[in-house]
Coordinates of C-alpha atoms in Angstrom, one line a residue:
Chain A
M11 CA -17.8 -12.3 8.8
G12 CA -19.1 -15.4 7.0
N13 CA -15.8 -16.5 5.8
N14 CA -13.7 -18.2 8.5
Y15 CA -10.7 -18.3 6.3
K16 CA -7.9 -16.7 8.3
K17 CA -6.8 -13.6 6.5
L18 CA -3.1 -12.9 6.1
T19 CA -2.0 -9.9 4.2
T20 CA 0.8 -10.3 1.8
I21 CA 2.9 -8.0 3.8
A22 CA 1.6 -9.4 7.1
I23 CA 3.3 -12.5 5.9
L24 CA 6.4 -10.7 5.0
V25 CA 6.0 -9.0 8.2
T26 CA 4.7 -11.5 10.6
G27 CA 4.9 -15.0 9.2
L28 CA 2.3 -17.1 7.7
S29 CA 1.9 -19.4 10.7
L30 CA -1.0 -18.0 12.7
G31 CA -0.6 -16.1 15.8
I32 CA 2.9 -14.9 16.2
H33 CA 2.2 -11.2 15.7
P34 CA -0.7 -8.9 16.4
A35 CA -0.6 -8.1 12.7
I36 CA -2.3 -11.5 12.1
A37 CA -4.9 -10.8 14.6
A38 CA -5.6 -7.5 13.0
G39 CA -6.9 -9.6 10.1
G40 CA -5.9 -6.8 7.8
G41 CA -7.1 -6.2 4.3
G42 CA -3.9 -6.2 2.3
S43 CA -4.2 -9.2 0.1
S44 CA -7.5 -10.4 1.4
G45 CA -10.0 -7.8 0.5
S46 CA -12.8 -7.0 2.8
G47 CA -13.3 -10.5 4.0
M48 CA -16.7 -10.6 2.5
P49 CA -16.7 -13.8 0.5
S50 CA -18.4 -13.1 -2.8
A51 CA -21.3 -15.3 -3.6
S52 CA -20.1 -15.9 -7.2
G53 CA -18.2 -19.0 -8.2
S54 CA -19.8 -22.5 -8.6
A55 CA -18.2 -24.2 -5.5
P56 CA -19.6 -23.6 -2.1
A57 CA -17.7 -21.3 0.3
I58 CA -15.1 -22.9 2.5
N59 CA -16.1 -22.5 6.1
F60 CA -12.9 -23.5 7.8
D61 CA -9.3 -22.7 7.3
P62 CA -7.6 -25.6 5.3
A63 CA -4.2 -24.6 6.4
T64 CA -5.1 -24.9 10.1
E65 CA -6.7 -28.3 9.4
Y66 CA -3.6 -29.4 7.5
R67 CA -1.3 -28.5 10.4
A68 CA -3.8 -30.3 12.9
G69 CA -3.6 -33.3 10.6
I70 CA 0.3 -33.2 10.6
D71 CA 0.2 -32.8 14.5
S72 CA -2.0 -35.9 14.7
L73 CA 0.1 -37.8 12.4
Q74 CA 3.2 -37.0 14.5
A75 CA 1.4 -38.1 17.6
G76 CA 0.5 -41.4 16.0
K77 CA -3.3 -40.4 16.1
F78 CA -3.8 -41.7 12.6
R79 CA -7.7 -41.6 12.8
D80 CA -7.6 -38.0 13.7
A81 CA -5.1 -37.3 10.9
E82 CA -7.2 -39.0 8.5
R83 CA -10.1 -36.9 9.5
S84 CA -8.3 -33.7 9.1
F85 CA -6.8 -34.6 5.7
A86 CA -10.2 -35.8 4.5
K87 CA -11.7 -32.4 5.5
V88 CA -8.9 -30.6 3.5
L89 CA -9.4 -32.9 0.5
S90 CA -13.1 -32.4 0.6
V91 CA -12.5 -28.9 -0.6
L92 CA -9.1 -29.4 -2.4
P93 CA -9.1 -32.9 -3.7
K94 CA -6.2 -32.1 -5.9
D95 CA -3.7 -30.8 -3.3
A96 CA -0.7 -33.0 -3.7
N97 CA 0.7 -32.4 -0.2
T98 CA -2.5 -33.4 1.5
N99 CA -2.9 -36.4 -0.6
H100 CA 0.5 -37.6 0.3
L101 CA -0.2 -37.0 4.0
M102 CA -3.5 -38.9 3.8
G103 CA -1.6 -41.7 2.3
L104 CA 0.7 -41.6 5.4
A105 CA -2.3 -41.5 7.7
K106 CA -3.8 -44.6 6.0
K107 CA -0.5 -46.4 6.1
G108 CA -0.2 -45.5 9.8
R109 CA -3.6 -47.3 10.4
G110 CA -2.1 -50.3 8.6
K111 CA -4.1 -49.7 5.4
T112 CA -1.2 -49.7 3.1
K113 CA -3.2 -50.9 0.2
A114 CA -5.7 -48.0 0.6
S115 CA -2.7 -45.6 0.9
R116 CA -1.5 -46.2 -2.6
R117 CA -4.4 -44.3 -4.0
Y118 CA -3.4 -41.1 -2.3
F119 CA 0.3 -41.5 -3.1
E120 CA -0.8 -42.0 -6.7
K121 CA -2.9 -38.8 -6.6
A122 CA -0.2 -36.8 -4.9
I123 CA 2.1 -37.9 -7.9
K124 CA -0.7 -37.1 -10.4
Y125 CA -1.0 -33.5 -9.1
K126 CA 2.9 -33.1 -8.6
P127 CA 4.7 -35.4 -10.9
D128 CA 8.1 -34.8 -9.3
F129 CA 7.0 -35.4 -5.8
V130 CA 9.9 -37.4 -4.4
D131 CA 8.5 -38.5 -1.1
A132 CA 5.2 -39.6 -2.7
H133 CA 7.2 -41.7 -5.3
K134 CA 9.1 -43.2 -2.3
E135 CA 6.0 -44.1 -0.3
L136 CA 4.2 -45.3 -3.4
G137 CA 7.2 -47.6 -4.3
R138 CA 7.1 -48.9 -0.7
A139 CA 3.4 -49.4 -0.5
Y140 CA 3.5 -51.4 -3.9
A141 CA 6.5 -53.6 -2.5
L142 CA 4.6 -54.3 0.6
T143 CA 1.3 -55.2 -0.9
G144 CA 2.6 -57.7 -3.4
K145 CA 3.1 -55.5 -6.5
P146 CA 6.8 -55.8 -7.2
E147 CA 6.5 -54.8 -10.9
K148 CA 4.8 -51.6 -9.9
A149 CA 7.4 -51.1 -7.1
Q150 CA 10.0 -51.5 -9.8
E151 CA 8.4 -48.8 -11.9
E152 CA 9.0 -46.4 -9.0
L153 CA 12.5 -47.5 -8.6
T154 CA 13.1 -46.9 -12.3
W155 CA 11.6 -43.4 -11.8
F156 CA 14.2 -42.8 -9.1
E157 CA 17.0 -44.1 -11.3
N158 CA 16.1 -41.9 -14.2
K159 CA 15.8 -38.9 -12.0
L160 CA 19.1 -39.5 -10.5
S161 CA 20.8 -39.9 -13.8
E162 CA 19.0 -36.7 -15.1
C163 CA 20.3 -34.7 -12.1
A164 CA 23.7 -36.4 -12.2
Q165 CA 23.8 -36.7 -8.4
T166 CA 24.3 -33.0 -8.1
C167 CA 20.8 -31.3 -8.3
A168 CA 19.1 -30.1 -5.2
Q169 CA 17.1 -33.2 -4.7
A170 CA 20.0 -35.6 -5.2
D171 CA 20.0 -36.7 -1.5
A172 CA 16.2 -37.1 -1.3
L173 CA 16.4 -39.2 -4.5
T174 CA 19.2 -41.4 -3.3
Q175 CA 17.3 -42.0 0.1
G176 CA 13.9 -42.6 -1.7
S177 CA 15.4 -45.1 -4.1
A178 CA 17.2 -47.0 -1.2
A179 CA 14.0 -47.1 0.7
V180 CA 12.1 -48.6 -2.2
T181 CA 14.9 -51.1 -2.8
R182 CA 14.7 -52.2 0.9
A183 CA 11.0 -52.6 0.7
M184 CA 11.3 -54.6 -2.3
A185 CA 13.8 -56.9 -0.4
G186 CA 11.4 -57.3 2.4
E187 CA 13.4 -55.1 4.8
D188 CA 11.0 -52.3 5.2
N189 CA 10.3 -52.2 8.8
Q190 CA 11.4 -48.9 10.3
E191 CA 8.8 -46.1 10.2
K192 CA 10.7 -43.0 9.3
K193 CA 8.8 -39.8 9.6
S194 CA 8.6 -37.8 6.5
G195 CA 11.1 -34.7 6.7
A196 CA 8.5 -32.1 6.2
L197 CA 6.4 -33.3 9.0
A198 CA 8.9 -32.4 11.5
L199 CA 9.5 -28.9 10.5
P200 CA 8.1 -26.1 12.7
T201 CA 5.9 -23.5 11.0
Q202 CA 8.6 -20.8 11.5
Q203 CA 10.6 -22.6 8.8
G204 CA 7.5 -22.2 6.4
D205 CA 7.5 -18.5 7.0
N206 CA 11.2 -18.2 6.4
A207 CA 10.8 -20.2 3.2
Y208 CA 8.0 -17.8 2.1
L209 CA 10.0 -14.8 3.0
K210 CA 13.0 -16.0 1.0
A211 CA 10.8 -16.8 -1.9
I212 CA 9.4 -13.4 -2.0
R213 CA 13.0 -12.0 -2.2
L214 CA 13.9 -14.5 -4.9
I215 CA 10.7 -13.5 -6.9
N216 CA 11.8 -9.8 -6.7
E217 CA 15.2 -10.8 -7.9
K218 CA 13.5 -12.7 -10.7
R219 CA 14.9 -16.0 -9.6
Y220 CA 11.6 -17.7 -10.3
D221 CA 12.9 -21.3 -10.3
E222 CA 14.5 -21.0 -6.9
A223 CA 11.5 -19.1 -5.5
L224 CA 9.2 -22.0 -6.6
L225 CA 11.2 -24.5 -4.7
D226 CA 10.9 -22.3 -1.5
L227 CA 7.3 -21.8 -2.0
E228 CA 6.9 -25.5 -2.3
K229 CA 8.6 -26.0 1.0
A230 CA 6.5 -23.3 2.5
A231 CA 3.3 -25.0 1.2
R232 CA 4.4 -28.4 2.5
I233 CA 4.9 -27.0 6.0
I234 CA 2.0 -24.5 6.2
G235 CA -0.6 -26.2 4.1
P236 CA -2.9 -24.8 1.4
H237 CA -2.7 -21.0 1.8
P238 CA -3.8 -18.5 -0.8
D239 CA -0.7 -16.3 -0.4
I240 CA 1.6 -19.1 -1.2
L241 CA -0.6 -20.3 -4.0
N242 CA -0.7 -16.9 -5.4
Y243 CA 3.0 -16.7 -5.6
Q244 CA 3.3 -20.1 -6.9
G245 CA 1.0 -18.9 -9.6
F246 CA 3.1 -15.9 -10.2
G247 CA 6.4 -17.7 -10.4
N248 CA 5.0 -20.1 -12.9
R249 CA 3.5 -17.3 -14.8
K250 CA 6.7 -15.5 -15.1
L251 CA 8.2 -18.8 -16.4
G252 CA 5.6 -18.8 -19.1
R253 CA 3.7 -21.7 -17.7
F254 CA 0.2 -20.1 -18.0
N255 CA -1.8 -23.2 -17.5
I256 CA -0.1 -24.2 -14.3
A257 CA -0.2 -20.6 -13.1
K258 CA -3.9 -20.3 -13.6
R259 CA -4.5 -23.5 -11.6
Y260 CA -2.6 -22.0 -8.7
Y261 CA -4.5 -18.7 -8.9
M262 CA -7.8 -20.5 -9.1
T263 CA -7.0 -22.6 -6.0
A264 CA -6.0 -19.4 -4.2
L265 CA -9.3 -18.0 -5.2
R266 CA -11.2 -21.1 -4.2
L267 CA -9.7 -20.6 -0.7
N268 CA -10.5 -16.9 -0.7
P269 CA -12.5 -15.5 -3.6
D270 CA -11.7 -12.0 -2.5
H271 CA -8.1 -12.4 -2.4
L272 CA -6.9 -9.1 -4.0
G273 CA -3.4 -10.4 -5.1
A274 CA -4.8 -13.6 -6.9
N275 CA -7.5 -11.5 -8.4
E276 CA -5.0 -9.0 -9.7
Y277 CA -2.5 -11.6 -11.0
L278 CA -5.2 -13.7 -12.7
G279 CA -6.2 -10.4 -14.5
E280 CA -2.5 -10.0 -15.6
L281 CA -2.4 -13.5 -16.8
Y282 CA -5.5 -13.0 -18.9
I283 CA -3.9 -9.9 -20.4
E284 CA -0.8 -12.1 -21.3
T285 CA -3.0 -14.8 -22.8
G286 CA -4.9 -12.2 -24.8
E287 CA -8.2 -12.8 -22.8
L288 CA -8.9 -9.1 -22.4
K289 CA -12.6 -9.6 -21.6
K290 CA -11.7 -11.8 -18.7
A291 CA -9.0 -9.4 -17.6
K292 CA -11.5 -6.6 -17.5
R293 CA -13.8 -8.8 -15.4
Q294 CA -11.1 -9.2 -13.0
L295 CA -10.6 -5.4 -12.7
A296 CA -14.3 -5.0 -12.2
K297 CA -14.2 -7.6 -9.4
I298 CA -11.1 -5.9 -7.7
G299 CA -13.0 -2.6 -8.0
R300 CA -15.8 -4.1 -6.1
L301 CA -13.5 -5.3 -3.4
C302 CA -11.4 -2.3 -3.1
T303 CA -13.9 0.0 -1.2
F304 CA -11.1 2.3 -0.2
A305 CA -8.9 2.2 -3.3
C306 CA -6.1 -0.1 -3.5
A307 CA -2.8 -0.8 -5.4
E308 CA -3.9 -4.0 -6.9
E309 CA -6.6 -2.2 -8.8
E310 CA -4.2 0.5 -10.0
E311 CA -1.7 -2.0 -11.1
L312 CA -4.2 -4.1 -13.1
K313 CA -5.7 -0.8 -14.6
R314 CA -2.1 0.1 -15.8
W315 CA -1.7 -3.4 -17.3
L316 CA -4.9 -3.0 -19.2
L317 CA -4.0 0.5 -20.4
A318 CA -0.6 -0.7 -21.6
S319 CA -2.2 -3.6 -23.4
A320 CA -4.4 -1.3 -25.2
Q321 CA -1.5 0.6 -26.6
Chain B
M12 CA -21.2 0.6 -14.5
A13 CA -19.7 2.6 -11.9
V14 CA -23.0 3.8 -10.6
I15 CA -24.2 0.3 -10.2
A16 CA -21.1 -0.7 -8.4
C17 CA -21.7 2.2 -6.2
K18 CA -25.2 1.2 -5.2
Q19 CA -24.0 -2.4 -4.5
Q20 CA -21.2 -1.0 -2.3
A21 CA -23.5 1.2 -0.4
Q22 CA -25.6 -1.8 0.6
R23 CA -23.0 -4.0 2.1
D24 CA -21.4 -3.7 5.4
P25 CA -17.7 -3.5 4.9
D26 CA -16.1 -5.6 7.6
P27 CA -13.9 -3.7 9.9
Q28 CA -10.3 -4.3 8.7
G29 CA -8.3 -3.9 11.8
L30 CA -5.6 -1.3 12.1
A31 CA -3.0 -1.5 9.3
E32 CA -0.5 0.1 11.7
L33 CA -0.4 -3.0 13.8
R34 CA 1.3 -4.8 10.9
W35 CA 4.6 -2.9 11.3
L36 CA 4.4 -2.2 15.0
T37 CA 7.2 -3.6 17.1
L38 CA 6.1 -6.0 19.7
D39 CA 8.0 -4.2 22.4
A40 CA 6.1 -0.9 21.7
D41 CA 3.8 0.8 23.9
A42 CA 0.9 0.1 21.4
L43 CA -1.5 2.5 22.9
K44 CA 1.0 5.4 22.6
A45 CA 2.1 4.3 19.1
L46 CA -1.4 4.0 17.7
G47 CA -3.1 6.7 19.8
T48 CA -0.6 9.6 19.5
A49 CA 1.8 11.0 17.0
P50 CA 4.4 13.8 17.0
T51 CA 3.1 17.1 15.6
E52 CA 3.8 17.7 12.0
C53 CA 6.0 20.7 11.8
L54 CA 5.5 22.7 8.6
V55 CA 6.9 26.2 7.8
N56 CA 4.5 28.7 6.4
P57 CA 4.7 28.8 2.7
D58 CA 5.6 31.9 0.8
D59 CA 2.7 31.9 -1.5
K60 CA -0.8 30.4 -2.3
H61 CA 0.7 28.0 -5.0
T62 CA 3.3 26.6 -2.7
A63 CA 0.7 26.2 0.0
A64 CA -1.4 24.2 -2.5
L65 CA 1.6 22.1 -3.5
I66 CA 2.3 21.4 0.2
L67 CA -1.2 20.1 0.5
I68 CA -1.0 18.0 -2.4
G69 CA 2.4 16.6 -1.3
R70 CA 1.2 15.9 2.2
T71 CA -1.7 13.9 0.8
A72 CA 0.7 12.0 -1.6
F73 CA 3.2 11.4 1.3
A74 CA 0.4 9.6 3.2
S75 CA -0.9 7.5 0.2
P76 CA 0.3 4.0 -0.4
L77 CA -0.3 4.5 -4.0
L78 CA 2.8 6.7 -4.3
L79 CA 4.7 3.6 -3.4
G80 CA 4.5 0.4 -5.6
G81 CA 4.6 -3.3 -5.2
Q82 CA 4.3 -5.0 -1.9
A83 CA 4.7 -1.9 0.2
A84 CA 1.7 -0.2 -1.5
K85 CA -0.3 -3.5 -1.2
S86 CA 0.3 -3.6 2.4
G87 CA -1.0 -0.1 2.9
M88 CA 2.3 1.3 3.7
S89 CA 3.3 5.0 2.7
C90 CA 6.0 7.5 3.3
Q91 CA 4.0 8.4 6.5
T92 CA 4.4 4.8 7.8
C93 CA 8.1 5.2 8.4
H94 CA 8.3 9.0 8.6
S95 CA 5.3 9.7 10.8
N96 CA 4.3 13.3 10.4
G97 CA 7.7 13.9 8.8
H98 CA 9.6 12.5 11.9
S99 CA 10.8 9.1 12.5
N100 CA 8.6 6.1 13.4
K101 CA 10.5 4.6 16.3
N102 CA 8.2 1.7 16.6
F103 CA 8.4 0.6 13.0
F104 CA 9.4 -3.0 12.8
L105 CA 9.0 -5.4 9.9
D106 CA 10.4 -8.9 9.9
G107 CA 12.9 -9.1 7.0
L108 CA 13.2 -5.4 6.7
S109 CA 14.2 -4.3 10.2
D110 CA 16.8 -5.5 12.6
A111 CA 15.7 -3.2 15.5
P112 CA 12.7 -0.9 16.1
G113 CA 12.8 2.2 14.0
T114 CA 15.1 0.7 11.3
A115 CA 14.3 -0.4 7.8
D116 CA 16.4 -1.7 4.8
V117 CA 15.1 0.3 2.0
T118 CA 17.3 -1.6 -0.4
S119 CA 15.7 -5.0 0.5
S120 CA 14.5 -7.1 -2.3
I121 CA 11.3 -7.7 -0.4
F122 CA 10.1 -4.4 -1.9
S123 CA 12.4 -3.6 -4.7
T124 CA 12.9 -5.4 -7.9
S125 CA 15.9 -3.5 -8.9
R126 CA 17.7 -2.3 -5.9
G127 CA 17.6 -5.4 -3.8
D128 CA 21.3 -5.5 -2.9
G129 CA 21.3 -8.9 -1.3
V130 CA 22.6 -7.5 1.9
F131 CA 20.5 -7.1 5.0
N132 CA 21.5 -3.6 6.1
P133 CA 18.7 -1.9 7.9
K134 CA 19.2 1.8 8.6
P135 CA 17.7 4.0 11.3
I136 CA 14.6 5.8 9.8
P137 CA 15.6 9.5 9.8
S138 CA 13.5 12.4 10.8
L139 CA 12.8 14.4 7.7
S140 CA 12.1 17.7 9.5
D141 CA 15.3 17.9 11.6
K142 CA 17.5 20.2 9.5
N143 CA 20.6 19.0 11.4
A144 CA 20.0 15.4 10.3
H145 CA 19.6 16.0 6.7
T146 CA 22.0 14.2 4.6
R147 CA 20.4 15.6 1.4
T148 CA 20.0 19.3 0.9
R149 CA 16.5 20.7 0.5
D150 CA 17.9 23.6 -1.6
P151 CA 15.5 23.8 -4.6
A152 CA 18.4 24.7 -6.8
S153 CA 20.1 21.3 -6.2
P154 CA 18.8 18.1 -7.9
E155 CA 19.9 16.0 -5.0
L156 CA 16.5 15.5 -3.2
A157 CA 14.6 15.0 -6.4
D158 CA 17.1 12.3 -7.6
F159 CA 16.8 10.6 -4.2
L160 CA 13.1 10.6 -4.4
H161 CA 13.0 9.2 -7.9
G162 CA 15.2 6.4 -6.8
L163 CA 13.3 5.9 -3.7
I164 CA 9.8 5.5 -5.3
E165 CA 10.7 3.9 -8.6
E166 CA 13.6 1.6 -7.6
E167 CA 13.4 0.9 -3.9
F168 CA 9.7 0.6 -3.7
A169 CA 9.2 -0.4 -7.3
G170 CA 6.5 2.2 -7.8
F171 CA 5.4 3.9 -11.1
E172 CA 6.9 7.3 -11.9
P173 CA 4.7 9.8 -10.2
E174 CA 3.0 12.5 -12.2
P175 CA 5.2 15.7 -12.3
L176 CA 2.7 17.6 -10.2
I177 CA 2.6 15.0 -7.5
F178 CA 6.3 14.5 -7.5
D179 CA 7.1 18.2 -7.2
S180 CA 4.4 18.5 -4.6
V181 CA 6.2 15.8 -2.4
L182 CA 9.4 17.8 -2.9
S183 CA 7.5 21.0 -1.7
Y184 CA 6.3 19.1 1.3
L185 CA 9.6 17.7 2.3
R186 CA 11.1 21.2 2.0
A187 CA 8.4 22.6 4.1
L188 CA 9.0 20.1 7.0
D189 CA 11.0 21.8 9.6
N190 CA 11.2 21.3 13.3
T191 CA 11.8 25.0 14.0
A192 CA 8.1 25.5 13.0
C193 CA 7.2 23.6 16.3
D194 CA 7.8 24.1 19.9
S195 CA 10.8 22.1 21.3
P196 CA 10.5 19.3 22.3
I197 CA 8.1 18.4 19.5
P198 CA 4.6 18.1 21.1
V199 CA 3.0 14.7 20.9
R200 CA -0.7 14.8 20.2
P201 CA -3.5 12.3 20.3
Q202 CA -4.3 10.7 16.9
S203 CA -7.9 11.9 17.3
L204 CA -10.7 11.9 14.8
E205 CA -10.1 15.7 14.4
R206 CA -6.6 14.9 13.0
A207 CA -8.0 12.4 10.5
L208 CA -10.7 14.7 9.4
E209 CA -8.2 17.5 9.0
R210 CA -6.1 15.2 6.7
M211 CA -9.3 14.5 4.7
D212 CA -10.0 18.3 4.4
S213 CA -6.3 18.7 3.3
A214 CA -6.9 16.0 0.7
T215 CA -10.1 17.5 -0.7
R216 CA -8.4 20.9 -0.9
A217 CA -5.6 19.3 -2.8
I218 CA -8.0 17.7 -5.2
E219 CA -9.8 21.1 -5.7
Y220 CA -6.5 22.8 -6.6
A221 CA -5.4 20.0 -9.0
M222 CA -8.8 20.3 -10.7
L223 CA -8.3 23.9 -11.2
L224 CA -5.0 23.3 -13.1
D225 CA -5.0 22.3 -16.8
N226 CA -4.1 18.8 -17.8
Q227 CA -4.0 17.3 -14.4
T228 CA -6.3 14.4 -15.0
Q229 CA -4.1 11.8 -13.7
S230 CA -2.9 13.8 -10.6
T231 CA -6.4 14.5 -9.7
Q232 CA -7.3 10.8 -9.9
F233 CA -4.4 10.0 -7.8
L234 CA -5.4 12.4 -5.1
L235 CA -9.0 11.2 -5.3
A236 CA -7.7 7.7 -4.6
A237 CA -5.6 9.0 -1.8
A238 CA -8.7 10.6 -0.3
Q239 CA -10.4 7.1 -0.5
V240 CA -7.5 5.5 1.3
Q241 CA -7.9 8.1 4.2
I242 CA -11.5 7.3 4.4
G243 CA -10.6 3.7 4.8
R244 CA -8.3 4.6 7.7
I245 CA -11.2 6.4 9.4
S246 CA -13.5 3.4 8.8
A247 CA -11.0 1.0 10.3
R248 CA -11.3 2.9 13.6
Y249 CA -15.0 2.6 13.6
N250 CA -14.9 -1.2 14.2
K251 CA -17.8 -2.2 16.3
P252 CA -21.1 -3.8 15.2
V253 CA -22.9 -0.6 16.2
H254 CA -20.7 1.3 13.6
A255 CA -22.1 -0.8 10.8
R256 CA -24.2 2.1 9.5
I257 CA -21.4 4.7 9.7
R258 CA -19.1 2.2 7.9
R259 CA -21.6 2.0 5.2
D260 CA -21.8 5.7 4.9
L261 CA -17.9 5.9 4.8
A262 CA -17.9 3.1 2.1
S263 CA -20.4 5.0 0.0
A264 CA -18.6 8.3 0.4
S265 CA -15.5 6.6 -0.8
E266 CA -17.3 4.9 -3.7
N267 CA -18.6 8.3 -4.8
L268 CA -15.1 9.5 -4.9
R269 CA -14.4 6.5 -7.1
V270 CA -17.1 7.5 -9.4
L271 CA -15.7 11.0 -9.6
R272 CA -12.3 9.5 -10.3
E273 CA -13.6 7.5 -13.1
N274 CA -15.6 10.3 -14.7
I275 CA -12.6 12.6 -14.8
P276 CA -11.9 14.4 -17.1
D277 CA -15.3 15.9 -16.6
A278 CA -16.2 19.5 -17.0
H279 CA -18.5 19.4 -13.9
A280 CA -16.1 17.7 -11.7
D281 CA -15.7 20.6 -9.3
R282 CA -19.5 20.7 -8.9
A283 CA -19.5 17.0 -8.1
L284 CA -16.8 17.5 -5.7
Q285 CA -18.7 20.3 -4.0
K286 CA -21.6 18.0 -3.8
W287 CA -19.5 15.3 -2.3
R288 CA -18.2 17.8 0.4
E289 CA -21.8 18.4 1.5
E290 CA -22.3 14.7 1.9
W291 CA -19.0 14.5 3.7
T292 CA -20.0 17.2 6.1
G293 CA -23.0 15.3 7.2
I294 CA -20.9 12.1 7.7
Q295 CA -18.3 14.2 9.8
K296 CA -21.1 15.1 12.1
R297 CA -22.0 11.5 12.7
L298 CA -18.4 10.5 13.0
R299 CA -17.9 13.1 15.7
A300 CA -21.0 12.0 17.5
Q301 CA -19.6 8.4 17.6
E302 CA -16.1 9.2 18.3
H303 CA -16.2 8.2 21.9
A304 CA -17.0 4.6 20.9
S305 CA -14.4 4.4 18.2
L306 CA -10.8 3.5 18.2
F307 CA -9.9 7.2 18.1
D308 CA -10.9 7.2 21.8
L309 CA -7.9 6.1 23.9
S310 CA -9.8 3.9 26.2
Q311 CA -11.5 2.2 23.4
L312 CA -8.2 1.8 21.7
Q313 CA -6.7 0.3 24.9
N314 CA -9.6 -2.3 25.1
Y315 CA -9.1 -3.3 21.5
L316 CA -5.4 -3.6 21.9
Q317 CA -5.9 -5.8 25.0
D318 CA -8.3 -8.0 23.1
E319 CA -5.8 -8.6 20.4
P320 CA -4.3 -12.0 21.1

């Protein structure tokens, strides 16, 4: 096998849930989105020999059990291969904080925000951490961020509640009243909710409601962890919204996790066609051709895209 | 290019993929029965050779995921998945698509980009060969079945419009499905290697026929891809380390069909196919010799299913 990455097919997910082991379909380790399971040697980064999503979940379990050292180890492992994963950076911050290393936690919350600028929970934690480590002016910056966001969304957007709570938490910390350790919301959610969010996102994507779909994918990603199928659809949604650079980053991360992911290879090829990079698109087609030993829909679809682009 | 790809393919050992059917098998099902047996396909004898050929083509398309589009196709699903051998797959269950075993919501936006009706309304999967259960006439003079099929493929499954030859052949196949051609009750038979090889044979004859017709480049390519999928299904049942060699042979047979596909239109395609069939005959022998250790064997299948967590 070589690649320990747990394979979930696109449909296997639809069908059976992303969280592992609830249905035999998962165990079947089917091909669907994941190609033959032979990691291709290409690509500069070394192959990943563990499943980051499993490690991510293990980290969350440790965090919830108050085993901060174990949590730190798990998140460090995920970050060693995906240093730019915002969710994992945020959780690493929480693990540091759990160990009393509030100052060290700041760096991770900062990174989480760097890679996901509107990450409400990370802004909240960063604001609190600044307040607690004697940086009131920096904490104030976070508070201002909350205020701006709240006025932007006029108290009615989907995130209004989270923003209000975040802003209150930072305010309390600045007043020296930060004592209770509230658990982050996403931590407590069972994986089934991640599956459901994912399923809902697919429906929304098919209904071309990409903005909403991305919110559900985000939710799924926070619960389930870095998973190529989720990343692939995050890429797809962003691509459909014309954000090609962001989309490409998601596809690339999906392919970092599983270089043979058929869906991500196909969609990346489609993106190249949309950005006029036909040579690269053809390279994607050739790669899918090598992966699809027994013919597959991804190859046929990308072929049609290329044909259409030539006309 | 294609030849190089072919050589590379031939050298690698494709991992066993697991049985795709497990993806949509209800947990309550007797998995051994569901994966090891199937109701007999009931087909009336065609009136003439041309219709007979169309039925072969339709039969091959019916079992090919590439007739469907989008997520369904990518998951390896085909008409055959729900309507096994033209009957109803009572064990079909897909989260988000089914509410009970043997049901599916074919207007779900999970598959469809245009017909998603926003309502979760799964319906029992009907048998297509029970005349008394038909809700759409099979009368060739009526456009009803054709309209339905277009809607099904292009809207419900978000597929591409099939080539006319393929489309008409699926219609011919649907019209030929008829329980009265079988004993009653419909015999249930093992899903043996012979059945799978017989489908392969059907596919190659369908390809031969399409090659004989003028201007059927795309239909021929479609059928060649369908044959590749069928080889993949056989390969999935040879899942043990000792099967590495036969899996390599199957992968190379499939890759050679790909080369054929990519070379079409080619004046010598029929000869190339002939050559391929000779290669396939050799592989068939080896497949038969190892069938007892494969998942076509019911006791092997049982062990495999027990090992599945």
